[in-house]
CSV table of C-alpha atoms in Angstrom, one decimal:
chain,number,residue,atom,x,y,z
A,633,UNK,CA,28.1,-56.0,-25.8
A,634,UNK,CA,24.6,-55.3,-24.4
A,635,UNK,CA,25.4,-57.0,-21.1
A,636,UNK,CA,28.6,-55.0,-20.6
A,637,UNK,CA,26.8,-51.7,-21.3
A,638,UNK,CA,24.1,-52.6,-18.9
A,639,UNK,CA,26.7,-52.7,-16.1
A,640,UNK,CA,27.2,-49.0,-16.4
A,641,UNK,CA,23.5,-48.0,-16.5
A,642,UNK,CA,22.1,-46.6,-13.3
A,643,UNK,CA,20.1,-49.0,-11.2
A,644,UNK,CA,16.4,-48.2,-11.0
A,645,UNK,CA,15.4,-46.5,-7.8
A,646,UNK,CA,12.3,-47.6,-6.0
A,647,UNK,CA,9.8,-44.7,-5.6
A,648,UNK,CA,9.0,-44.4,-1.9
A,649,UNK,CA,6.7,-42.0,-0.2
A,650,UNK,CA,8.0,-40.2,2.9
A,651,UNK,CA,6.5,-37.9,5.5
A,652,UNK,CA,8.3,-35.1,3.5
A,653,UNK,CA,6.0,-35.4,0.6
A,654,UNK,CA,3.1,-34.6,2.9
A,655,UNK,CA,4.5,-31.1,3.5
A,656,UNK,CA,5.8,-30.2,0.0
A,657,UNK,CA,2.6,-28.2,-0.8
A,658,UNK,CA,2.6,-26.3,2.5
A,659,UNK,CA,3.0,-22.5,2.6
A,660,UNK,CA,6.7,-21.7,2.7
A,661,UNK,CA,7.8,-24.4,0.4
A,662,UNK,CA,8.6,-21.9,-2.3
A,663,UNK,CA,11.0,-21.7,-5.3
A,664,UNK,CA,13.8,-22.0,-5.8
A,665,UNK,CA,14.4,-24.4,-2.9
A,666,UNK,CA,11.0,-25.8,-2.3
A,667,UNK,CA,10.5,-27.9,0.8
A,668,UNK,CA,13.8,-28.0,2.7
A,669,UNK,CA,14.4,-30.0,5.8
A,670,UNK,CA,18.2,-30.6,6.0
A,671,UNK,CA,18.1,-31.8,9.7
A,672,UNK,CA,15.2,-34.2,9.1
A,673,UNK,CA,13.0,-32.6,11.8
A,674,UNK,CA,9.9,-33.7,9.9
A,675,UNK,CA,10.9,-37.3,9.2
A,676,UNK,CA,8.1,-39.4,10.5
A,677,UNK,CA,6.2,-36.3,11.7
A,678,UNK,CA,2.6,-35.5,11.5
A,679,UNK,CA,0.6,-32.3,11.0
A,680,UNK,CA,0.8,-31.4,14.7
A,681,UNK,CA,4.6,-31.5,14.7
A,682,UNK,CA,4.7,-29.5,11.5
A,683,UNK,CA,2.3,-26.9,12.9
A,684,UNK,CA,4.4,-26.6,16.1
A,685,UNK,CA,7.6,-26.0,14.1
A,686,UNK,CA,5.8,-23.5,11.8
A,687,UNK,CA,4.6,-21.6,14.9
A,688,UNK,CA,8.1,-21.5,16.2
A,689,UNK,CA,9.5,-20.4,12.8
A,690,UNK,CA,6.9,-17.5,12.6
A,691,UNK,CA,7.6,-16.3,16.1
A,692,UNK,CA,11.4,-16.4,15.7
A,693,UNK,CA,11.0,-14.7,12.3
A,694,UNK,CA,9.0,-11.9,13.9
A,695,UNK,CA,11.5,-11.5,16.8
A,696,UNK,CA,14.4,-11.4,14.3
A,697,UNK,CA,12.7,-8.8,12.2
A,698,UNK,CA,12.5,-6.6,15.3
A,699,UNK,CA,16.0,-7.4,16.3
A,700,UNK,CA,17.5,-6.6,12.9
A,701,UNK,CA,15.5,-3.3,12.6
A,702,UNK,CA,16.5,-2.3,16.1
A,703,UNK,CA,20.1,-3.1,15.5
A,704,UNK,CA,20.2,-1.0,12.3
A,705,UNK,CA,18.2,1.9,13.9
A,706,UNK,CA,20.5,2.2,17.0
A,707,UNK,CA,23.6,1.9,14.9
A,708,UNK,CA,22.2,4.9,12.9
A,709,UNK,CA,22.3,6.9,16.2
A,710,UNK,CA,18.6,6.9,16.8
A,711,UNK,CA,17.8,6.1,20.4
A,712,UNK,CA,14.9,6.5,22.8
A,713,UNK,CA,15.2,9.9,24.4
A,714,UNK,CA,15.6,10.2,28.1
A,715,UNK,CA,17.2,8.1,30.9
A,716,UNK,CA,17.0,4.4,31.2
A,717,UNK,CA,17.3,4.5,35.0
A,718,UNK,CA,16.9,6.9,37.9
A,719,UNK,CA,20.7,7.3,38.1
A,720,UNK,CA,20.6,9.4,35.0
A,721,UNK,CA,22.1,7.0,32.4
A,722,UNK,CA,20.7,7.8,29.0
A,723,UNK,CA,19.5,5.2,26.6
A,724,UNK,CA,22.2,6.2,24.1
A,725,UNK,CA,25.0,5.8,26.8
A,726,UNK,CA,24.9,2.0,26.2
A,727,UNK,CA,26.6,0.3,23.3
A,728,UNK,CA,24.8,-1.1,20.3
A,729,UNK,CA,24.1,-4.8,19.4
A,730,UNK,CA,25.3,-7.6,21.6
A,731,UNK,CA,27.6,-5.3,23.5
A,732,UNK,CA,24.5,-3.8,25.1
A,733,UNK,CA,23.9,-7.2,26.9
A,734,UNK,CA,27.5,-8.4,27.4
A,735,UNK,CA,30.6,-6.5,28.2
A,736,UNK,CA,31.9,-3.8,30.5
A,737,UNK,CA,29.4,-1.1,29.4
A,738,UNK,CA,26.4,-3.3,29.2
A,739,UNK,CA,23.0,-2.8,30.7
A,740,UNK,CA,23.0,-3.6,34.4
A,741,UNK,CA,21.6,-7.0,35.6
A,742,UNK,CA,18.5,-5.3,37.0
A,743,UNK,CA,17.7,-3.9,33.6
A,744,UNK,CA,18.2,-7.3,31.9
A,745,UNK,CA,15.8,-8.9,34.4
A,746,UNK,CA,13.2,-6.2,33.6
A,747,UNK,CA,13.6,-6.9,29.9
A,748,UNK,CA,13.2,-10.7,30.3
A,749,UNK,CA,10.2,-10.2,32.6
A,750,UNK,CA,8.6,-7.9,30.1
A,751,UNK,CA,9.1,-10.4,27.3
A,752,UNK,CA,7.8,-13.2,29.5
A,753,UNK,CA,4.7,-11.1,30.2
A,754,UNK,CA,4.1,-10.5,26.5
A,755,UNK,CA,4.5,-14.2,25.8
A,756,UNK,CA,2.0,-15.2,28.4
A,757,UNK,CA,-0.5,-12.5,27.9
A,758,UNK,CA,-0.5,-11.6,24.2
A,759,UNK,CA,1.8,-13.5,21.9
A,760,UNK,CA,0.1,-16.8,21.7
A,761,UNK,CA,-2.7,-18.6,19.9
A,762,UNK,CA,-5.9,-18.7,21.9
A,763,UNK,CA,-8.1,-21.6,20.9
A,764,UNK,CA,-11.7,-20.7,19.9
A,765,UNK,CA,-11.1,-17.0,19.1
A,766,UNK,CA,-11.3,-17.3,15.3
A,767,UNK,CA,-7.6,-17.6,14.5
A,768,UNK,CA,-7.2,-18.6,10.9
A,769,UNK,CA,-3.8,-20.2,10.9
A,770,UNK,CA,-0.8,-21.1,13.0
A,771,UNK,CA,0.8,-17.9,14.3
A,772,UNK,CA,-2.3,-15.8,14.0
A,773,UNK,CA,-2.1,-13.9,17.3
A,774,UNK,CA,-5.1,-11.6,16.7
A,775,UNK,CA,-7.1,-13.8,19.0
A,776,UNK,CA,-10.3,-12.0,18.1
A,777,UNK,CA,-9.1,-8.5,19.1
A,778,UNK,CA,-7.3,-6.8,16.3
A,779,UNK,CA,-7.9,-6.9,12.5
A,780,UNK,CA,-5.9,-4.2,10.7
A,781,UNK,CA,-7.8,-5.0,7.5
A,782,UNK,CA,-6.9,-8.7,7.4
A,783,UNK,CA,-10.5,-9.8,7.0
A,784,UNK,CA,-10.9,-7.6,3.9
A,785,UNK,CA,-8.3,-9.6,2.0
A,786,UNK,CA,-9.3,-12.5,-0.3
A,787,UNK,CA,-7.8,-16.0,0.3
A,788,UNK,CA,-5.1,-15.6,-2.3
A,789,UNK,CA,-3.9,-12.3,-0.9
A,790,UNK,CA,-3.9,-13.7,2.6
A,791,UNK,CA,-1.7,-16.6,1.4
A,792,UNK,CA,0.6,-14.2,-0.4
A,793,UNK,CA,1.0,-12.0,2.8
A,794,UNK,CA,1.7,-15.0,4.9
A,795,UNK,CA,4.3,-16.2,2.5
A,796,UNK,CA,5.9,-12.8,2.5
A,797,UNK,CA,6.0,-12.8,6.3
A,798,UNK,CA,7.7,-16.2,6.3
A,799,UNK,CA,10.3,-15.1,3.8
A,800,UNK,CA,11.0,-11.9,5.5
A,801,UNK,CA,11.3,-13.7,8.8
A,802,UNK,CA,13.7,-16.2,7.3
A,803,UNK,CA,15.8,-13.4,5.9
A,804,UNK,CA,15.8,-11.5,9.2
A,805,UNK,CA,17.0,-14.7,11.0
A,806,UNK,CA,20.0,-14.8,8.7
A,807,UNK,CA,20.4,-11.0,8.8
A,808,UNK,CA,20.6,-10.7,12.6
A,809,UNK,CA,22.9,-13.8,12.8
A,810,UNK,CA,25.2,-12.1,10.2
A,811,UNK,CA,25.2,-8.8,12.2
A,812,UNK,CA,26.1,-10.7,15.4
A,813,UNK,CA,28.9,-12.5,13.7
A,814,UNK,CA,30.3,-9.4,12.1
A,815,UNK,CA,30.0,-7.6,15.5
A,816,UNK,CA,32.3,-10.2,17.0
A,817,UNK,CA,34.7,-10.1,14.0
A,818,UNK,CA,34.9,-6.3,14.0
A,819,UNK,CA,35.4,-4.0,11.0
A,820,UNK,CA,33.0,-2.0,8.9
A,821,UNK,CA,29.9,-2.9,7.0
A,822,UNK,CA,28.0,-0.9,4.4
A,823,UNK,CA,25.1,1.1,5.8
A,824,UNK,CA,25.8,-0.3,9.3
A,825,UNK,CA,29.3,1.2,9.7
A,826,UNK,CA,31.8,0.2,12.3
A,827,UNK,CA,31.0,-2.9,14.3
């Protein structure tokens, strides 16, 4: 009887260490999910690879926070006053969301080129980690110039603020994706209104 019962017992699983366990205590591995890498991007990865992916996550999170906020503000009818070009086209004459970039009433190609050039200039000149300027962590773009009170925080508060930024960035990435999908589907959303 004991032998037959043993056939239904779960087999012991060997405990193995993986590269994932090296990153389970990193900032951003927070409850309820903890460390989550569904695509296995960090399998066999070292700290350099993790830091690069964290840098990209922070930057995309910041961009998505601006995109989400911009989408909500323009849909509320708040636009930059004045004209976008010398032909007299007002900022509010262009549609909101993705339709501002693609479609019959979108921003002209010359305007899109200027937007891309401006973003490229920001990327090259300001939005980067400069080695040797006192940056404390990956994604710290102060580069020895601005502080805004960061140096007055203790280490625990700095970690808390960095974790909040990561979570807000993650939420904004999902939020702007949701707004773009709903814009393509059409219909109404609470607060946002007609898509």
